[in-house]
Amino acid sequence: MRVVVALGGNALQRRGEAMTAQNQRANVQVAAKQLAAVTRLGHNLVMCHGNGPQVGLLGLQNDAYARHVDGTVTPYPLDVLGAQTEGMIGYMIEQELGNELPFEVPLATILTQTEVDAADPAFQNPTKFVGPVYSKEEADQLAAEHGWTVKADGDYFRRVVPSPKPKRIFEMRPIKWMIEKGAVVIAAGGGGIPTMYQGDKLVGVEAVIDKDLASALLAREVDADYFVIATDVKTVFIGWGTPDAKAIKRAHPDEMDKLGFAAGSMGPKVEAACEFARLTGKRAVIGALEDIEAIVKGEAGTVISTEVAGIEWY
Amino acid sequence: MRVVVALGGNALQRRGEAMTAQNQRANVQVAAKQLAAVTRLGHNLVMCHGNGPQVGLLGLQNDAYARHVDGTVTPYPLDVLGAQTEGMIGYMIEQELGNELPFEVPLATILTQTEVDAADPAFQNPTKFVGPVYSKEEADQLAAEHGWTVKADGDYFRRVVPSPKPKRIFEMRPIKWMIEKGAVVIAAGGGGIPTMYQGDKLVGVEAVIDKDLASALLAREVDADYFVIATDVKTVFIGWGTPDAKAIKRAHPDEMDKLGFAAGSMGPKVEAACEFARLTGKRAVIGALEDIEAIVKGEAGTVISTEVAGIEWY
């Protein structure tokens, strides 16, 4: 089977932990031990990963250097920072997966650019907070200087950027060739570097792409048999955090739509899983990284598939 | 023909220019226009690139954030920063080369880890300055804290790291598969991420790898017909900067050895070119990026080959 696993950036850099390379590596090591099980079961593994905390830190480091050391080095744009995170996170995952797998298994981390549509409504309504917090005055000044949109985030102000839908992954041919050769592939990091055409030139875009939607697109393009969104909860729940919480075992995408998940947390994962299930007829699963082996065996997580009639609960 | 081109990190971020993303991209656009000529001549192009200025800036940004904003986020190690530069520079080169080439030409940037030898004598004598300048007191304190070696650099002190020789590039199979498919490949950025085995685990190393030596290794491994080191001078000279400067047209590697080039500037390039020429019997060329088309046609640069008897001058 061909299995695409999407792993959250928060699984690699956990909230509340110092954002050091050591902590990130320790988390990657844990993830790699779990992910290696997919390959040991004989499946082709394609890994996608988020980059929210990591791209945030790079933005803060760029900002600190420009403010405190050398103002001529203005912070790098989000497409370039995203490319940096593909290198960093891809490296750690590739190295640690390599440490878990036999030396003969080839691994390849492919830099990935994702095309977005200039007409995407997200560009009219930027919603994703990025970078440091500012006072109102600072935020207004930066907005005027750089053409940023800024919004209140608690007591402070932050830059917001659009999160347009992924339309196309440019490196699909290299990614497919690597899979055909039996390589473990790491691709579409951070949802891919956001790009669009200006005339006949491809350019970077100051945006972020949802990694679950980009992973679902990648999973469709590589004809994945199984699309797994690995997160920190064991299943999708309704009534999460209440005494009446119920865990979903299997559901038709139409049933998931009816439940209406919040845009903030589970919404994009459910949307990505439903889209994959509908367009391919194959199974998407949302579950815990620690359960990945059981998930791939069909024994854990929330399975979303058009083959399921209605909804089943755990 | 299969052509490997090694491009200096300084060609992408020029000395004296503000180290902004905009300047880097402008330089990449110029380089991409020139490099596209290699593909248009019908050759397979494999690009390697340096990362000296870029990894230096990331180190400074890490340092600024740790000093001025959040001391718990200690600066990331050099292997991780090197991985970040592979993402960033690979992205810019891939995107701008893609803008010069027909859409049908596949491009693939492959994250690359290079193995070095723990017994390499470079580890006993670190020589490469990295990161910011410190006072003597600061430098001594950091050396004690982190186990760094620090050395005087003018009036200040800086960290020095080893520059061990590249032994092996782990991603050779993916790189070869991509070339066989006709892709333009970008690999071994910054000489590859420095790694070594500790027991049976591959780990990152706080070192820098000479990109010309790593590119020469890659060129041998992919059976390159032509290995080009693209720099900012038109040929190798003797008596550079004197009225008697003489430009070398073609030379046997043994003749280059006799001339004895300085370790600082042209030395590693000449060493890498001679090694490739000796081990493969194929031609290595050192010349200017702007002459790349003429170089690949055999009409410019300094050709180093065992087929040349003695030395010829321009």
XYZ file of C-alpha atoms in Angstrom, chain B:
314
model
C 26.653 15.396 -21.553
C 26.146 15.354 -17.833
C 27.377 18.656 -16.355
C 27.829 19.350 -12.649
C 28.119 23.056 -11.812
C 29.304 24.239 -8.387
C 28.233 27.796 -7.639
C 29.675 29.865 -4.779
C 27.463 31.120 -1.961
C 29.077 34.527 -2.554
C 27.713 34.586 -6.101
C 24.241 34.536 -4.534
C 24.850 36.958 -1.669
C 27.580 39.399 -2.645
C 30.030 40.983 -0.255
C 29.107 44.594 0.480
C 25.448 44.143 -0.468
C 22.795 44.143 2.251
C 22.033 40.466 2.968
C 18.371 40.730 2.088
C 16.167 38.155 0.412
C 15.605 40.644 -2.421
C 19.319 40.952 -3.179
C 19.798 37.202 -2.973
C 16.926 36.631 -5.359
C 18.222 39.222 -7.826
C 21.591 37.421 -7.878
C 19.888 34.042 -8.291
C 17.909 35.422 -11.246
C 21.133 36.470 -12.977
C 22.713 33.077 -12.263
C 19.616 31.207 -13.463
C 19.646 32.981 -16.831
C 23.244 31.876 -17.307
C 22.770 28.340 -16.018
C 19.712 27.764 -18.191
C 22.079 27.894 -21.182
C 23.591 24.560 -20.058
C 20.199 22.876 -20.282
C 19.391 24.583 -23.588
C 22.574 23.095 -25.060
C 20.961 19.709 -24.389
C 23.005 18.759 -21.335
C 21.889 17.240 -18.038
C 22.487 19.909 -15.404
C 23.243 19.168 -11.756
C 23.660 22.249 -9.559
C 25.576 22.430 -6.308
C 25.899 25.666 -4.367
C 27.737 27.171 -1.434
C 26.088 28.690 1.632
C 28.799 30.617 3.498
C 27.132 34.029 3.742
C 23.680 32.497 4.186
C 24.565 30.150 7.037
C 26.472 33.044 8.603
C 23.357 35.228 8.571
C 21.195 32.488 10.088
C 23.757 32.121 12.875
C 23.621 35.866 13.538
C 19.820 35.887 13.539
C 19.752 32.957 15.974
C 22.245 34.772 18.170
C 20.274 38.051 18.097
C 17.047 36.333 19.134
C 18.724 34.424 21.977
C 20.463 37.568 23.273
C 17.752 40.158 22.900
C 14.434 38.325 23.022
C 14.414 34.806 24.459
C 17.523 33.241 25.948
C 15.858 29.826 26.243
C 16.024 29.428 22.460
C 19.738 28.730 22.179
C 21.172 29.105 18.662
C 20.576 26.095 16.430
C 23.577 23.920 15.545
C 25.368 24.241 12.205
C 23.951 21.059 10.698
C 20.402 22.354 11.212
C 21.258 25.828 9.900
C 22.915 24.198 6.891
C 19.702 22.275 6.239
C 17.797 25.569 6.364
C 20.097 27.072 3.725
C 19.611 24.029 1.472
C 15.888 24.758 1.586
C 16.216 28.496 1.051
C 18.857 28.562 -1.676
C 17.521 25.435 -3.367
C 14.092 27.068 -3.527
C 15.358 30.273 -5.117
C 17.512 28.428 -7.662
C 14.769 25.936 -8.522
C 12.120 28.627 -8.917
C 14.276 30.959 -11.026
C 15.714 28.154 -13.183
C 12.145 26.975 -13.693
C 11.240 30.467 -14.877
C 13.993 30.272 -17.522
C 13.288 26.743 -18.771
C 10.306 25.230 -20.599
C 7.627 24.051 -18.137
C 8.197 20.446 -19.289
C 11.700 20.324 -17.774
C 11.388 18.727 -14.323
C 13.383 20.266 -11.490
C 14.187 18.605 -8.180
C 15.976 19.981 -5.151
C 17.163 17.052 -3.038
C 18.100 17.555 0.595
C 21.634 16.223 0.970
C 23.544 14.848 3.953
C 27.298 14.392 3.628
C 29.262 12.010 5.822
C 32.545 13.141 7.318
C 35.136 11.092 9.221
C 35.414 11.560 12.991
C 39.149 10.892 12.562
C 39.516 13.721 10.009
C 42.466 15.884 11.140
C 40.280 18.979 10.631
C 38.591 18.171 13.949
C 41.930 18.717 15.703
C 42.412 22.074 14.018
C 39.186 24.031 13.425
C 39.858 26.824 10.933
C 36.555 28.170 9.596
C 35.167 31.317 11.236
C 31.388 31.214 11.738
C 28.872 33.456 13.456
C 29.178 36.847 15.131
C 32.217 38.600 16.616
C 32.678 38.645 20.395
C 34.918 40.348 22.933
C 37.631 38.144 24.467
C 35.550 37.721 27.654
C 32.365 36.792 25.832
C 34.235 34.426 23.546
C 35.925 32.641 26.447
C 32.629 32.291 28.286
C 30.854 30.881 25.219
C 33.753 28.521 24.574
C 33.451 27.200 28.139
C 29.645 26.938 27.929
C 29.334 25.266 24.547
C 32.696 23.578 24.078
C 33.479 25.914 21.185
C 36.927 26.741 19.865
C 37.371 30.504 19.503
C 40.121 32.386 17.715
C 41.077 36.003 17.135
C 39.655 37.513 13.919
C 41.151 40.996 13.712
C 40.365 42.887 16.929
C 37.565 40.507 17.919
C 37.089 36.850 18.621
C 34.927 34.398 16.734
C 34.001 30.793 16.859
C 35.947 28.504 14.538
C 34.675 25.135 13.343
C 36.351 22.256 11.526
C 36.085 21.804 7.767
C 36.475 18.026 7.343
C 36.615 16.355 3.947
C 33.394 14.938 2.485
C 33.469 11.105 2.455
C 30.041 10.103 1.223
C 26.799 11.679 0.039
C 23.890 9.645 1.392
C 21.269 10.676 -1.169
C 23.216 9.484 -4.252
C 20.512 7.031 -5.337
C 17.711 9.646 -5.432
C 20.054 12.122 -7.120
C 21.003 9.584 -9.833
C 17.389 8.531 -10.366
C 16.408 12.164 -10.913
C 19.212 12.696 -13.429
C 18.213 9.530 -15.298
C 14.689 10.916 -15.588
C 16.067 14.076 -17.181
C 15.466 16.358 -14.227
C 17.603 19.379 -13.465
C 18.868 18.474 -9.999
C 19.905 20.838 -7.213
C 21.826 18.975 -4.509
C 24.704 19.036 -2.033
C 23.896 22.639 -1.078
C 26.576 24.091 1.185
C 28.624 20.938 0.604
C 25.800 18.895 2.115
C 24.723 18.841 5.752
C 27.706 17.602 7.812
C 26.947 14.271 9.504
C 28.820 11.311 10.992
C 28.061 7.984 12.604
C 28.028 7.649 16.390
C 27.742 3.910 16.765
C 25.002 2.959 14.302
C 23.228 6.331 14.460
C 23.810 9.114 11.981
C 24.057 12.502 13.746
C 24.653 16.095 12.697
C 28.096 17.625 13.176
C 29.103 21.178 14.067
C 31.287 21.667 11.014
C 31.256 23.114 7.523
C 32.085 21.154 4.392
C 33.901 22.744 1.468
C 31.312 22.954 -1.286
C 33.882 22.501 -4.074
C 35.173 19.228 -2.603
C 31.620 17.980 -2.010
C 30.621 18.973 -5.548
C 33.649 17.116 -6.935
C 32.569 14.016 -5.003
C 29.034 14.359 -6.346
C 30.360 14.877 -9.887
C 32.368 11.640 -9.642
C 29.430 9.713 -8.242
C 27.064 10.789 -11.031
C 29.701 10.078 -13.724
C 29.742 13.701 -14.825
C 31.353 14.394 -18.182
C 32.161 17.906 -17.101
C 32.665 19.458 -13.674
C 32.442 23.236 -13.630
C 33.383 25.424 -10.673
C 31.645 28.723 -11.392
C 33.164 31.680 -9.604
C 33.746 35.389 -10.189
C 37.057 35.187 -12.092
C 37.364 34.163 -15.730
C 40.242 31.744 -15.252
C 42.804 30.583 -12.736
C 45.732 33.023 -12.763
C 49.259 32.956 -11.492
C 50.545 36.246 -10.172
C 46.939 37.388 -9.619
C 46.881 41.130 -8.881
C 50.374 41.746 -10.264
C 51.368 43.186 -13.659
C 52.712 39.732 -14.596
C 49.393 37.904 -14.015
C 49.026 35.030 -16.445
C 45.760 33.216 -17.175
C 45.835 29.415 -17.427
C 43.954 27.977 -20.414
C 44.507 24.256 -19.958
C 46.669 22.260 -17.568
C 47.426 18.768 -16.345
C 46.566 18.366 -12.632
C 50.257 17.724 -11.871
C 51.139 21.141 -13.324
C 48.481 22.785 -11.134
C 49.962 21.093 -8.073
C 53.374 22.547 -8.872
C 51.956 26.078 -8.902
C 50.774 25.788 -5.279
C 47.594 27.850 -4.842
C 46.755 29.498 -1.508
C 44.398 27.657 0.837
C 42.383 30.846 1.250
C 40.915 31.543 -2.152
C 41.654 29.435 -5.224
C 43.258 26.503 -3.355
C 40.155 24.404 -2.592
C 38.743 24.987 -6.090
C 41.984 23.837 -7.739
C 42.190 20.862 -5.357
C 38.604 19.837 -6.143
C 39.093 20.230 -9.896
C 42.374 18.266 -9.897
C 40.853 15.462 -7.821
C 37.932 15.117 -10.236
C 40.210 15.195 -13.293
C 42.601 12.596 -11.879
C 39.985 10.162 -10.633
C 37.743 10.269 -13.689
C 39.904 11.226 -16.692
C 37.202 13.795 -17.479
C 37.531 17.574 -17.644
C 37.106 19.994 -14.772
C 36.829 23.707 -15.498
C 37.199 26.734 -13.250
C 35.725 29.906 -14.703
C 33.240 32.746 -14.434
C 29.528 32.094 -14.023
C 28.849 34.690 -16.757
C 30.900 32.545 -19.197
C 29.107 29.288 -18.356
C 27.813 28.721 -21.894
C 31.289 29.231 -23.408
C 32.801 27.070 -20.657
C 30.502 24.161 -21.454
C 31.379 24.580 -25.156
C 35.055 24.343 -24.191
C 35.759 27.972 -25.096
C 36.401 29.648 -21.743
C 37.761 29.091 -18.246
C 40.726 27.050 -17.051
C 40.416 23.408 -18.120
C 42.097 20.836 -15.885
C 42.460 17.420 -17.451
C 44.871 14.497 -17.523
C 44.552 14.631 -21.340
C 46.431 17.944 -21.379
C 50.216 17.689 -21.621
C 51.831 20.310 -19.392
C 50.223 23.736 -19.255
C 48.851 26.207 -21.838
C 48.298 29.926 -21.277
C 45.743 32.349 -22.672
